[in-house]
mmCIF file of C-alpha atoms in Angstrom:
data_model
loop_
_atom_site.group_PDB
_atom_site.id
_atom_site.type_symbol
_atom_site.label_atom_id
_atom_site.label_comp_id
_atom_site.label_asym_id
_atom_site.label_seq_id
_atom_site.Cartn_x
_atom_site.Cartn_y
_atom_site.Cartn_z
ATOM 1 C CA MET A 1 -72.585 -15.481 -98.778
ATOM 2 C CA SER A 2 -69.444 -17.055 -99.561
ATOM 3 C CA LYS A 3 -66.507 -14.876 -98.197
ATOM 4 C CA GLU A 4 -64.389 -13.017 -100.614
ATOM 5 C CA LEU A 5 -60.699 -13.340 -100.239
ATOM 6 C CA GLN A 6 -58.428 -10.379 -100.317
ATOM 7 C CA SER A 7 -55.502 -11.448 -101.359
ATOM 8 C CA SER A 8 -54.374 -9.618 -105.095
ATOM 9 C CA LEU A 9 -51.149 -12.227 -106.023
ATOM 10 C CA ARG A 10 -50.824 -11.845 -109.528
ATOM 11 C CA LEU A 11 -48.533 -14.405 -111.496
ATOM 12 C CA ALA A 12 -46.625 -14.797 -114.797
ATOM 13 C CA ASN A 13 -49.140 -13.188 -118.042
ATOM 14 C CA GLY A 14 -51.400 -11.102 -115.090
ATOM 15 C CA VAL A 15 -52.552 -15.028 -113.970
ATOM 16 C CA VAL A 16 -54.179 -15.493 -110.522
ATOM 17 C CA PRO A 17 -53.291 -18.219 -109.069
ATOM 18 C CA HIS A 18 -56.539 -20.076 -106.669
ATOM 19 C CA THR A 19 -54.369 -23.237 -106.066
ATOM 20 C CA LEU A 20 -51.111 -24.421 -105.414
ATOM 21 C CA GLU A 21 -50.871 -26.198 -108.149
ATOM 22 C CA ASP A 22 -51.628 -23.052 -109.806
ATOM 23 C CA ILE A 23 -48.486 -21.424 -108.160
ATOM 24 C CA ARG A 24 -46.098 -24.295 -109.541
ATOM 25 C CA GLN A 25 -47.863 -24.403 -112.793
ATOM 26 C CA HIS A 26 -47.335 -20.270 -113.550
ATOM 27 C CA PHE A 27 -44.283 -19.885 -110.514
ATOM 28 C CA ASP A 28 -43.088 -16.179 -111.024
ATOM 29 C CA LEU A 29 -39.996 -16.249 -109.376
ATOM 30 C CA PRO A 30 -39.839 -11.828 -109.642
ATOM 31 C CA ARG A 31 -43.352 -11.845 -108.287
ATOM 32 C CA ILE A 32 -43.020 -14.167 -105.695
ATOM 33 C CA LEU A 33 -40.445 -12.520 -104.531
ATOM 34 C CA ASP A 34 -42.136 -9.470 -104.217
ATOM 35 C CA ALA A 35 -45.141 -10.734 -103.138
ATOM 36 C CA TYR A 36 -43.034 -12.845 -99.946
ATOM 37 C CA LYS A 37 -41.199 -9.320 -98.890
ATOM 38 C CA SER A 38 -44.622 -7.447 -99.033
ATOM 39 C CA GLY A 39 -46.840 -9.893 -96.862
ATOM 40 C CA GLU A 40 -49.229 -10.785 -99.750
ATOM 41 C CA LEU A 41 -47.950 -14.639 -100.525
ATOM 42 C CA LEU A 42 -48.399 -15.174 -96.696
ATOM 43 C CA ARG A 43 -51.405 -13.979 -96.610
ATOM 44 C CA TRP A 44 -52.417 -15.550 -99.408
ATOM 45 C CA CYS A 45 -51.855 -18.928 -97.875
ATOM 46 C CA GLN A 46 -53.526 -17.628 -94.764
ATOM 47 C CA GLU A 47 -56.903 -17.001 -96.758
ATOM 48 C CA ARG A 48 -56.529 -20.731 -98.382
ATOM 49 C CA TYR A 49 -55.852 -22.120 -94.921
ATOM 50 C CA TYR A 50 -52.512 -23.661 -96.703
ATOM 51 C CA GLU A 51 -51.160 -23.942 -93.034
ATOM 52 C CA ASP A 52 -48.089 -25.646 -93.682
ATOM 53 C CA GLU A 53 -46.710 -23.348 -96.189
ATOM 54 C CA VAL A 54 -47.957 -20.403 -93.439
ATOM 55 C CA GLU A 55 -45.913 -21.941 -90.836
ATOM 56 C CA ASP A 56 -42.896 -22.415 -93.562
ATOM 57 C CA LEU A 57 -43.388 -18.968 -94.322
ATOM 58 C CA LYS A 58 -43.214 -17.244 -91.425
ATOM 59 C CA ILE A 59 -39.929 -19.774 -90.296
ATOM 60 C CA ARG A 60 -38.487 -18.381 -93.481
ATOM 61 C CA LYS A 61 -39.197 -14.625 -92.011
ATOM 62 C CA THR A 62 -36.748 -15.293 -89.264
ATOM 63 C CA LEU A 63 -33.566 -16.559 -90.981
ATOM 64 C CA HIS A 64 -31.357 -14.403 -93.309
ATOM 65 C CA PHE A 65 -30.623 -15.023 -96.427
ATOM 66 C CA GLU A 66 -27.184 -13.100 -98.428
ATOM 67 C CA SER A 67 -29.527 -12.768 -101.618
ATOM 68 C CA ASP A 68 -33.029 -13.043 -103.760
ATOM 69 C CA GLU A 69 -31.234 -15.764 -105.524
ATOM 70 C CA GLU A 70 -30.629 -17.690 -102.932
ATOM 71 C CA LEU A 71 -34.368 -16.569 -100.993
ATOM 72 C CA GLY A 72 -35.474 -17.607 -104.238
ATOM 73 C CA GLU A 73 -34.345 -21.399 -104.224
ATOM 74 C CA SER A 74 -35.757 -21.995 -100.882
ATOM 75 C CA LEU A 75 -39.243 -20.420 -102.300
ATOM 76 C CA ARG A 76 -38.615 -22.900 -105.289
ATOM 77 C CA ILE A 77 -38.315 -25.548 -102.473
ATOM 78 C CA LEU A 78 -41.401 -24.880 -100.672
ATOM 79 C CA PHE A 79 -43.772 -24.649 -103.457
ATOM 80 C CA GLY A 80 -42.091 -28.284 -104.866
ATOM 81 C CA VAL A 81 -41.197 -25.865 -108.329
ATOM 82 C CA GLU A 82 -38.144 -27.575 -109.997
ATOM 83 C CA GLU A 83 -35.335 -25.293 -111.654
ATOM 84 C CA THR A 84 -35.852 -25.993 -115.217
ATOM 85 C CA ILE A 85 -34.251 -23.059 -117.472
ATOM 86 C CA PRO A 86 -31.027 -23.860 -118.955
ATOM 87 C CA ASP A 87 -28.025 -22.209 -118.980
ATOM 88 C CA PRO A 88 -28.145 -19.983 -121.764
ATOM 89 C CA THR A 89 -24.468 -20.129 -122.369
ATOM 90 C CA ASP A 90 -24.762 -23.927 -123.034
ATOM 91 C CA SER A 91 -24.236 -24.484 -126.893
ATOM 92 C CA LYS A 92 -27.331 -26.640 -127.632
ATOM 93 C CA HIS A 93 -29.465 -23.855 -126.215
ATOM 94 C CA LEU A 94 -27.649 -21.319 -127.885
ATOM 95 C CA GLN A 95 -28.231 -22.913 -130.609
ATOM 96 C CA GLN A 96 -31.676 -23.250 -129.870
ATOM 97 C CA MET A 97 -32.355 -20.074 -129.021
ATOM 98 C CA GLN A 98 -30.989 -18.973 -132.561
ATOM 99 C CA GLU A 99 -33.199 -20.717 -134.189
ATOM 100 C CA ASN A 100 -36.117 -19.446 -132.556
ATOM 101 C CA LEU A 101 -34.944 -15.542 -132.706
ATOM 102 C CA ARG A 102 -34.822 -15.880 -136.657
ATOM 103 C CA ALA A 103 -38.297 -15.876 -136.483
ATOM 104 C CA TYR A 104 -38.612 -12.344 -134.976
ATOM 105 C CA THR A 105 -35.165 -11.035 -137.086
ATOM 106 C CA ASP A 106 -32.274 -12.057 -139.225
ATOM 107 C CA ASN A 107 -30.078 -9.069 -137.747
ATOM 108 C CA SER A 108 -27.318 -10.968 -136.980
ATOM 109 C CA GLU A 109 -26.043 -8.547 -134.098
ATOM 110 C CA ILE A 110 -28.843 -9.969 -131.796
ATOM 111 C CA LEU A 111 -28.340 -13.667 -133.782
ATOM 112 C CA ASN A 112 -24.715 -13.315 -132.055
ATOM 113 C CA GLN A 113 -25.779 -12.414 -129.006
ATOM 114 C CA ALA A 114 -28.402 -14.883 -128.379
ATOM 115 C CA ASP A 115 -27.113 -15.796 -124.901
ATOM 116 C CA ARG A 116 -28.720 -12.130 -123.739
ATOM 117 C CA VAL A 117 -32.276 -12.384 -124.368
ATOM 118 C CA ALA A 118 -34.877 -13.470 -122.884
ATOM 119 C CA PHE A 119 -37.866 -15.143 -124.224
ATOM 120 C CA ASP A 120 -40.182 -14.774 -120.711
ATOM 121 C CA GLN A 121 -39.572 -13.684 -117.405
ATOM 122 C CA GLU A 122 -37.795 -16.900 -115.719
ATOM 123 C CA GLY A 123 -35.177 -15.830 -118.501
ATOM 124 C CA LEU A 124 -35.350 -12.590 -117.867
ATOM 125 C CA ALA A 125 -34.860 -13.247 -113.860
ATOM 126 C CA VAL A 126 -31.507 -15.083 -115.146
ATOM 127 C CA LEU A 127 -29.855 -12.574 -116.955
ATOM 128 C CA LEU A 128 -30.355 -10.097 -114.064
ATOM 129 C CA SER A 129 -28.614 -12.562 -112.186
ATOM 130 C CA LYS A 130 -26.018 -13.093 -113.677
ATOM 131 C CA GLY A 131 -25.569 -9.038 -114.153
ATOM 132 C CA THR A 132 -26.265 -9.259 -118.094
ATOM 133 C CA ASN A 133 -26.532 -5.403 -119.781
ATOM 134 C CA PRO A 134 -28.403 -5.045 -122.017
ATOM 135 C CA ILE A 135 -30.519 -7.843 -122.447
ATOM 136 C CA TYR A 136 -33.008 -8.313 -125.482
ATOM 137 C CA LEU A 137 -36.558 -9.032 -124.364
ATOM 138 C CA CYS A 138 -38.934 -10.876 -127.348
ATOM 139 C CA GLY A 139 -42.189 -12.134 -126.049
ATOM 140 C CA SER A 140 -45.488 -10.883 -124.978
ATOM 141 C CA LYS A 141 -44.604 -9.521 -121.751
ATOM 142 C CA PHE A 142 -42.464 -8.593 -119.042
ATOM 143 C CA THR A 143 -41.782 -6.782 -115.974
ATOM 144 C CA LEU A 144 -38.664 -4.826 -114.920
ATOM 145 C CA PRO A 145 -37.661 -3.988 -111.719
ATOM 146 C CA ALA A 146 -36.584 -0.443 -110.527
ATOM 147 C CA SER A 147 -34.035 -2.212 -108.416
ATOM 148 C CA LYS A 148 -31.854 -3.263 -111.000
ATOM 149 C CA ARG A 149 -30.647 0.598 -112.281
ATOM 150 C CA GLY A 150 -28.329 1.389 -114.908
ATOM 151 C CA ARG A 151 -30.026 -1.339 -117.057
ATOM 152 C CA THR A 152 -30.725 -1.088 -121.120
ATOM 153 C CA TYR A 153 -33.137 -3.638 -122.555
ATOM 154 C CA ILE A 154 -34.375 -3.404 -126.135
ATOM 155 C CA GLY A 155 -37.347 -5.411 -127.571
ATOM 156 C CA ILE A 156 -36.928 -7.524 -130.550
ATOM 157 C CA ASN A 157 -40.739 -7.849 -131.402
ATOM 158 C CA GLU A 158 -42.012 -5.105 -129.592
ATOM 159 C CA PRO A 159 -42.998 -6.613 -126.021
ATOM 160 C CA GLU A 160 -45.178 -4.719 -123.253
ATOM 161 C CA VAL A 161 -43.553 -3.748 -120.472
ATOM 162 C CA GLU A 162 -44.248 -2.786 -116.492
ATOM 163 C CA LEU A 163 -41.905 -1.177 -114.557
ATOM 164 C CA SER A 164 -41.669 -2.576 -110.601
ATOM 165 C CA GLY A 165 -40.968 -0.656 -107.570
ATOM 166 C CA GLY A 166 -41.207 2.458 -109.320
ATOM 167 C CA ASP A 167 -42.512 5.175 -111.023
ATOM 168 C CA CYS A 168 -40.614 5.293 -114.136
ATOM 169 C CA PHE A 169 -37.618 4.320 -116.192
ATOM 170 C CA ASP A 170 -35.524 7.495 -116.214
ATOM 171 C CA ASP A 171 -35.449 6.957 -111.860
ATOM 172 C CA SER A 172 -33.394 4.321 -112.024
ATOM 173 C CA GLU A 173 -31.457 4.892 -114.908
ATOM 174 C CA ILE A 174 -33.068 2.434 -117.162
ATOM 175 C CA THR A 175 -33.063 2.527 -120.838
ATOM 176 C CA VAL A 176 -35.544 0.633 -123.098
ATOM 177 C CA GLN A 177 -36.172 0.807 -126.334
ATOM 178 C CA ASN A 178 -38.605 -0.545 -129.204
ATOM 179 C CA VAL A 179 -41.262 -1.129 -126.739
ATOM 180 C CA LYS A 180 -44.810 -0.780 -125.541
ATOM 181 C CA THR A 181 -45.601 0.677 -122.200
ATOM 182 C CA ASN A 182 -47.596 3.544 -121.052
ATOM 183 C CA LEU A 183 -45.262 5.207 -118.712
ATOM 184 C CA THR A 184 -43.345 6.595 -121.156
ATOM 185 C CA SER A 185 -45.971 8.274 -122.558
ATOM 186 C CA ASP A 186 -44.989 11.938 -122.716
ATOM 187 C CA LYS A 187 -47.852 13.224 -121.424
ATOM 188 C CA SER A 188 -47.776 10.646 -118.107
ATOM 189 C CA MET A 189 -44.279 12.068 -117.967
ATOM 190 C CA ARG A 190 -45.318 15.213 -117.859
ATOM 191 C CA ARG A 191 -47.861 14.988 -115.194
ATOM 192 C CA LEU A 192 -45.027 12.965 -112.892
ATOM 193 C CA PHE A 193 -43.100 16.600 -113.564
ATOM 194 C CA HIS A 194 -45.023 18.692 -112.204
ATOM 195 C CA SER A 195 -46.591 16.508 -109.654
ATOM 196 C CA ARG A 196 -42.879 16.652 -108.791
ATOM 197 C CA LEU A 197 -41.895 19.941 -108.959
ATOM 198 C CA ASP A 198 -44.781 20.941 -106.337
ATOM 199 C CA ASN A 199 -43.448 18.657 -103.900
ATOM 200 C CA LEU A 200 -39.890 19.808 -103.966
ATOM 201 C CA GLY A 201 -41.263 23.052 -102.108
ATOM 202 C CA ASP A 202 -43.070 21.109 -99.005
ATOM 203 C CA TYR A 203 -39.521 20.671 -97.730
ATOM 204 C CA PRO A 204 -38.872 18.838 -95.472
ATOM 205 C CA SER A 205 -40.554 14.985 -95.723
ATOM 206 C CA HIS A 206 -38.532 14.156 -92.062
ATOM 207 C CA PRO A 207 -37.311 17.348 -90.200
ATOM 208 C CA LEU A 208 -33.898 16.670 -88.698
ATOM 209 C CA LYS A 209 -35.767 16.234 -84.796
ATOM 210 C CA ASP A 210 -32.307 14.402 -83.934
ATOM 211 C CA TRP A 211 -31.099 16.530 -81.066
ATOM 212 C CA GLY A 212 -29.489 13.830 -78.880
ATOM 213 C CA SER A 213 -28.658 14.564 -75.219
ATOM 214 C CA PHE A 214 -26.386 17.834 -74.259
ATOM 215 C CA ILE A 215 -26.078 17.163 -70.640
ATOM 216 C CA ALA A 216 -24.360 14.230 -69.248
ATOM 217 C CA ASP A 217 -25.280 12.302 -66.064
ATOM 218 C CA ARG A 218 -23.819 14.194 -63.131
ATOM 219 C CA GLU A 219 -24.528 12.988 -59.853
ATOM 220 C CA ASP A 220 -27.441 14.324 -57.627
ATOM 221 C CA ASP A 221 -26.311 16.050 -55.115
ATOM 222 C CA SER A 222 -28.676 18.340 -54.777
ATOM 223 C CA ARG A 223 -29.515 18.161 -51.094
ATOM 224 C CA SER A 224 -26.495 19.636 -50.298
ATOM 225 C CA ALA A 225 -28.660 23.061 -49.921
ATOM 226 C CA TYR A 226 -28.570 24.751 -46.124
ATOM 227 C CA SER A 227 -30.847 25.269 -43.362
ATOM 228 C CA GLU A 228 -31.084 28.786 -41.215
ATOM 229 C CA PHE A 229 -28.777 26.734 -39.088
ATOM 230 C CA SER A 230 -26.000 25.605 -41.415
ATOM 231 C CA HIS A 231 -22.330 27.106 -40.783
ATOM 232 C CA PHE A 232 -21.161 29.687 -42.888
ATOM 233 C CA LYS A 233 -18.433 27.518 -44.665
ATOM 234 C CA SER A 234 -21.506 24.778 -45.431
ATOM 235 C CA LYS A 235 -23.503 27.721 -47.409
ATOM 236 C CA MET A 236 -20.561 28.629 -49.184
ATOM 237 C CA ALA A 237 -20.199 25.371 -50.342
ATOM 238 C CA CYS A 238 -23.204 24.822 -51.143
ATOM 239 C CA HIS A 239 -23.517 27.966 -53.276
ATOM 240 C CA GLN A 240 -20.236 26.740 -55.298
ATOM 241 C CA LYS A 241 -21.870 23.520 -55.896
ATOM 242 C CA ALA A 242 -24.925 24.079 -57.486
ATOM 243 C CA GLU A 243 -23.169 27.134 -59.381
ATOM 244 C CA SER A 244 -20.645 24.786 -60.893
ATOM 245 C CA VAL A 245 -23.123 22.010 -61.832
ATOM 246 C CA LEU A 246 -25.442 24.860 -63.443
ATOM 247 C CA LYS A 247 -23.022 26.468 -65.425
ATOM 248 C CA SER A 248 -21.424 23.376 -66.785
ATOM 249 C CA ALA A 249 -24.538 22.434 -67.809
ATOM 250 C CA TYR A 250 -25.249 25.675 -69.023
ATOM 251 C CA HIS A 251 -22.094 25.740 -71.295
ATOM 252 C CA ASP A 252 -22.581 22.426 -72.595
ATOM 253 C CA ALA A 253 -26.080 23.238 -73.979
ATOM 254 C CA GLU A 254 -24.174 26.263 -75.307
ATOM 255 C CA ARG A 255 -21.323 24.196 -76.944
ATOM 256 C CA ALA A 256 -24.166 21.687 -78.039
ATOM 257 C CA LEU A 257 -26.045 24.404 -80.325
ATOM 258 C CA LYS A 258 -23.040 25.676 -81.976
ATOM 259 C CA LYS A 259 -22.022 22.122 -83.348
ATOM 260 C CA GLN A 260 -25.890 21.495 -84.459
ATOM 261 C CA PHE A 261 -26.167 24.894 -85.878
ATOM 262 C CA ASP A 262 -22.888 24.332 -87.670
ATOM 263 C CA LYS A 263 -23.288 25.418 -91.293
ATOM 264 C CA ASN A 264 -20.313 23.075 -92.475
ATOM 265 C CA ARG A 265 -21.444 20.192 -90.003
ATOM 266 C CA ASP A 266 -21.756 16.619 -92.046
ATOM 267 C CA ASP A 267 -25.620 15.387 -92.064
ATOM 268 C CA GLY A 268 -26.917 18.834 -90.630
ATOM 269 C CA TYR A 269 -29.252 20.594 -92.149
ATOM 270 C CA CYS A 270 -26.956 22.797 -95.015
ATOM 271 C CA ASP A 271 -25.949 19.049 -95.406
ATOM 272 C CA ARG A 272 -29.070 17.141 -95.906
ATOM 273 C CA LEU A 273 -30.523 20.598 -97.523
ATOM 274 C CA GLN A 274 -28.034 19.920 -100.679
ATOM 275 C CA TYR A 275 -27.963 16.081 -100.538
ATOM 276 C CA ASP A 276 -32.549 16.482 -100.542
ATOM 277 C CA LEU A 277 -32.506 19.208 -103.271
ATOM 278 C CA THR A 278 -29.821 17.954 -105.853
ATOM 279 C CA ARG A 279 -31.340 14.357 -105.460
ATOM 280 C CA GLY A 280 -34.880 16.043 -106.463
ATOM 281 C CA LEU A 281 -33.484 18.574 -108.978
ATOM 282 C CA SER A 282 -31.833 15.681 -110.626
ATOM 283 C CA ARG A 283 -35.413 13.190 -110.760
ATOM 284 C CA LEU A 284 -37.012 16.579 -112.611
ATOM 285 C CA THR A 285 -34.054 17.421 -114.532
ATOM 286 C CA ARG A 286 -33.957 13.282 -116.015
ATOM 287 C CA LEU A 287 -38.013 13.874 -116.859
ATOM 288 C CA LEU A 288 -37.075 16.855 -118.980
ATOM 289 C CA HIS A 289 -36.754 15.169 -121.672
ATOM 290 C CA TYR A 290 -40.098 14.331 -122.551
ATOM 291 C CA PHE A 291 -40.979 18.187 -122.927
ATOM 292 C CA ARG A 292 -38.359 18.743 -125.437
ATOM 293 C CA THR A 293 -39.882 19.143 -129.006
ATOM 294 C CA GLU A 294 -37.427 21.259 -131.767
ATOM 295 C CA GLU A 295 -39.761 24.204 -130.865
ATOM 296 C CA THR A 296 -39.586 23.825 -127.302
ATOM 297 C CA GLY A 297 -35.817 23.027 -127.113
ATOM 298 C CA GLU A 298 -34.452 26.404 -126.198
ATOM 299 C CA LEU A 299 -37.055 26.350 -123.866
ATOM 300 C CA ILE A 300 -36.093 23.391 -122.426
ATOM 301 C CA ASP A 301 -32.269 24.244 -121.663
ATOM 302 C CA GLU A 302 -33.667 27.419 -119.868
ATOM 303 C CA ILE A 303 -35.862 25.280 -117.352
ATOM 304 C CA ASN A 304 -32.182 22.878 -117.045
ATOM 305 C CA ASN A 305 -30.893 25.903 -116.343
ATOM 306 C CA LEU A 306 -32.742 26.827 -113.364
ATOM 307 C CA LEU A 307 -32.704 23.378 -111.764
ATOM 308 C CA ILE A 308 -29.965 23.851 -109.622
ATOM 309 C CA ALA A 309 -29.417 23.663 -106.236
ATOM 310 C CA SER A 310 -26.273 25.875 -106.007
ATOM 311 C CA PRO A 311 -28.022 29.227 -105.702
ATOM 312 C CA VAL A 312 -30.611 27.889 -102.377
ATOM 313 C CA ILE A 313 -27.915 26.158 -101.160
ATOM 314 C CA THR A 314 -25.712 29.592 -101.074
ATOM 315 C CA TYR A 315 -28.597 31.396 -99.623
ATOM 316 C CA MET A 316 -29.057 29.282 -96.845
ATOM 317 C CA ARG A 317 -25.720 28.655 -95.352
ATOM 318 C CA VAL A 318 -25.601 32.280 -95.264
ATOM 319 C CA PHE A 319 -29.220 32.624 -93.380
ATOM 320 C CA ASN A 320 -28.504 29.834 -91.654
ATOM 321 C CA ASP A 321 -24.959 31.853 -89.638
ATOM 322 C CA GLU A 322 -27.239 34.815 -89.332
ATOM 323 C CA LEU A 323 -30.199 32.398 -87.465
ATOM 324 C CA ALA A 324 -27.706 30.700 -85.495
ATOM 325 C CA GLY A 325 -26.739 33.957 -84.109
ATOM 326 C CA ARG A 326 -30.188 34.663 -83.098
ATOM 327 C CA CYS A 327 -31.053 30.583 -81.979
ATOM 328 C CA LYS A 328 -28.965 31.306 -78.487
ATOM 329 C CA MET A 329 -29.604 30.174 -75.185
ATOM 330 C CA PRO A 330 -30.916 32.693 -72.550
ATOM 331 C CA ASP A 331 -28.546 34.429 -70.346
ATOM 332 C CA TYR A 332 -26.789 32.395 -67.792
ATOM 333 C CA THR A 333 -28.110 34.335 -64.985
ATOM 334 C CA GLU A 334 -31.977 33.636 -65.279
ATOM 335 C CA TYR A 335 -30.977 29.861 -64.609
ATOM 336 C CA ARG A 336 -28.675 31.224 -61.641
ATOM 337 C CA SER A 337 -31.736 33.112 -59.931
ATOM 338 C CA GLN A 338 -33.399 29.997 -60.100
ATOM 339 C CA ILE A 339 -31.119 27.717 -57.920
ATOM 340 C CA MET A 340 -33.232 27.032 -54.464
ATOM 341 C CA TYR A 341 -29.761 27.092 -51.875
ATOM 342 C CA GLU A 342 -32.266 26.982 -48.350
ATOM 343 C CA GLU A 343 -34.387 24.258 -47.536
ATOM 344 C CA TYR A 344 -37.919 24.316 -48.018
ATOM 345 C CA ASN A 345 -39.638 22.406 -44.591
ATOM 346 C CA PRO A 346 -43.272 23.585 -44.387
ATOM 347 C CA SER A 347 -44.060 24.181 -41.159
ATOM 348 C CA PRO A 348 -45.561 21.727 -39.630
ATOM 349 C CA ALA A 349 -45.367 19.394 -42.310
ATOM 350 C CA ALA A 350 -47.417 16.707 -40.873
ATOM 351 C CA ALA A 351 -50.019 19.396 -40.756
ATOM 352 C CA GLU A 352 -49.987 20.236 -44.453
ATOM 353 C CA PRO A 353 -53.675 19.009 -46.225
ATOM 354 C CA GLY A 354 -53.003 15.724 -48.753
ATOM 355 C CA LEU A 355 -53.211 17.623 -51.843
ATOM 356 C CA LEU A 356 -50.593 20.909 -50.584
ATOM 357 C CA LYS A 357 -48.598 18.247 -48.694
ATOM 358 C CA ILE A 358 -48.038 16.558 -52.103
ATOM 359 C CA LEU A 359 -47.204 19.370 -53.887
ATOM 360 C CA ALA A 360 -44.898 20.459 -51.109
ATOM 361 C CA ALA A 361 -42.581 17.667 -52.072
ATOM 362 C CA PRO A 362 -40.637 18.767 -55.302
ATOM 363 C CA PHE A 363 -39.885 21.959 -53.342
ATOM 364 C CA CYS A 364 -37.698 19.455 -51.003
ATOM 365 C CA GLN A 365 -35.437 18.885 -53.903
ATOM 366 C CA TYR A 366 -32.727 21.257 -52.689
ATOM 367 C CA GLY A 367 -30.325 23.256 -54.917
ATOM 368 C CA TYR A 368 -30.304 23.036 -59.254
ATOM 369 C CA GLU A 369 -32.499 20.316 -60.436
ATOM 370 C CA LEU A 370 -35.374 23.300 -61.178
ATOM 371 C CA PRO A 371 -32.868 25.183 -62.865
ATOM 372 C CA LEU A 372 -31.046 22.341 -64.798
ATOM 373 C CA TRP A 373 -34.590 21.278 -66.370
ATOM 374 C CA GLU A 374 -35.163 24.705 -67.670
ATOM 375 C CA VAL A 375 -31.712 24.864 -69.114
ATOM 376 C CA ARG A 376 -32.283 21.802 -71.059
ATOM 377 C CA ARG A 377 -35.966 23.802 -71.618
ATOM 378 C CA GLY A 378 -33.637 26.370 -72.953
ATOM 379 C CA TYR A 379 -31.937 24.006 -75.139
ATOM 380 C CA TYR A 380 -34.908 22.649 -77.088
ATOM 381 C CA LYS A 381 -36.666 25.685 -77.506
ATOM 382 C CA ALA A 382 -33.927 26.846 -78.861
ATOM 383 C CA GLN A 383 -33.374 24.274 -81.832
ATOM 384 C CA GLU A 384 -36.897 24.150 -82.159
ATOM 385 C CA ASN A 385 -36.988 28.067 -83.178
ATOM 386 C CA PHE A 386 -34.226 27.134 -85.456
ATOM 387 C CA GLU A 387 -35.183 24.580 -87.030
ATOM 388 C CA GLU A 388 -38.987 26.340 -87.601
ATOM 389 C CA SER A 389 -37.090 29.529 -89.390
ATOM 390 C CA PHE A 390 -34.531 27.183 -91.261
ATOM 391 C CA TYR A 391 -37.162 24.795 -92.840
ATOM 392 C CA GLN A 392 -39.548 27.957 -93.289
ATOM 393 C CA GLU A 393 -36.948 29.725 -95.487
ATOM 394 C CA VAL A 394 -35.720 26.789 -97.551
ATOM 395 C CA ARG A 395 -39.541 26.122 -98.969
ATOM 396 C CA THR A 396 -39.694 30.403 -99.470
ATOM 397 C CA GLN A 397 -36.368 30.061 -101.717
ATOM 398 C CA ILE A 398 -37.098 26.978 -103.842
ATOM 399 C CA HIS A 399 -40.616 28.454 -104.535
ATOM 400 C CA LEU A 400 -38.734 31.690 -105.379
ATOM 401 C CA GLN A 401 -35.436 30.551 -107.166
ATOM 402 C CA ILE A 402 -36.701 27.260 -108.481
ATOM 403 C CA ILE A 403 -40.891 26.738 -108.788
ATOM 404 C CA GLU A 404 -41.581 29.747 -109.893
ATOM 405 C CA PRO A 405 -39.690 30.477 -112.456
ATOM 406 C CA VAL A 406 -39.741 26.693 -114.109
ATOM 407 C CA GLN A 407 -43.375 27.251 -113.778
ATOM 408 C CA LEU A 408 -43.019 30.379 -116.176
ATOM 409 C CA LYS A 409 -41.241 28.717 -118.573
ATOM 410 C CA LEU A 410 -43.430 25.642 -118.483
ATOM 411 C CA SER A 411 -46.508 27.332 -119.336
ATOM 412 C CA GLN A 412 -44.344 28.738 -122.571
ATOM 413 C CA VAL A 413 -43.495 25.418 -122.901
ATOM 414 C CA GLU A 414 -47.188 23.894 -122.837
ATOM 415 C CA SER A 415 -48.519 26.340 -125.370
ATOM 416 C CA LYS A 416 -46.159 25.280 -127.514
ATOM 417 C CA LEU A 417 -46.940 22.103 -127.153
ATOM 418 C CA GLN A 418 -50.740 22.531 -127.435
ATOM 419 C CA GLN A 419 -50.015 24.496 -130.765
ATOM 420 C CA ASN A 420 -48.357 21.852 -131.987
ATOM 421 C CA THR A 421 -51.466 19.174 -131.538
#
């Protein structure tokens, strides 16, 4: 039985290439670029044992390309594809484009902007690289990149379009007119709205967990412990040294916690919440118009007024301060009492059994090592408690102030929509 190839490479108009010649004949730069970046192009060549091309692709992975245009030109050279697309601003080509357009429209405004018309995917790539906006589409099918945000595409002959690299056009602030696409169906976008509304309550997708180290490297002078034969002056020096190092570390931990819990800190808990929540609500707001009809307009406006971050942010800033007051370091005396000033000297050490002798070794590390470790542990425990409580309260407030009120209004909206179907 022959081995089934796993690659799912697709080119212009859905062509599935089986040979290098297929790639040359149906070379589709945007899809080739996507396949290169995802590794699909390399996998396609490996499965077909195009070893020279595999080696060339691996080499390109080690190089830095300033732009997709530069990378695309490199891939054209690799596959032996010549750039045959004429410059849309060339006068003769412009006249030819106008003649071709007359088969689809007699709109003088469009005819006068023939240099903004893409007849195929390659032509679209050229216009996108030039920053053209808006772009007219006159062909059977086009793939629109989500990375090119804020673009407007206007169909001339109602071409089929699909979005690459995104869920919906609204997220990329892309406007499409007079085209065919299932991405813009109302029901599809409503389902997407519900899904994103539910996901809003799962905050955060990635906890902060970036606490850093608060204790600077300190000289390991723990062997300044004393024995029963040490002089009083040596004993006092040992006490002072151990307590000085421990107290310094303890105050470092307190300052680090205060900085981490500061509600006004850049990239802190409140700052990240405001950014993430505002972004998520903005994505929901852009989908609302798929629910809007003459009958639902008033309810949609009410939902739009609920999709704001400020009530949750205001509440969480107050909660942040209250929580910071609870998540503190344990009292310093707890750590001070753990300092070992006196030597631990098993008698006779040589007589200790093997395992006990090994276990006794850490106790010979005199001074403040144990309490220093406990200070670190207390710091991270306070951080963990703060983060867990903060995120739990965020989820509660998002549900109470946003998700539940919006869902209540949505049920009324969908009831009206069903009545009209």
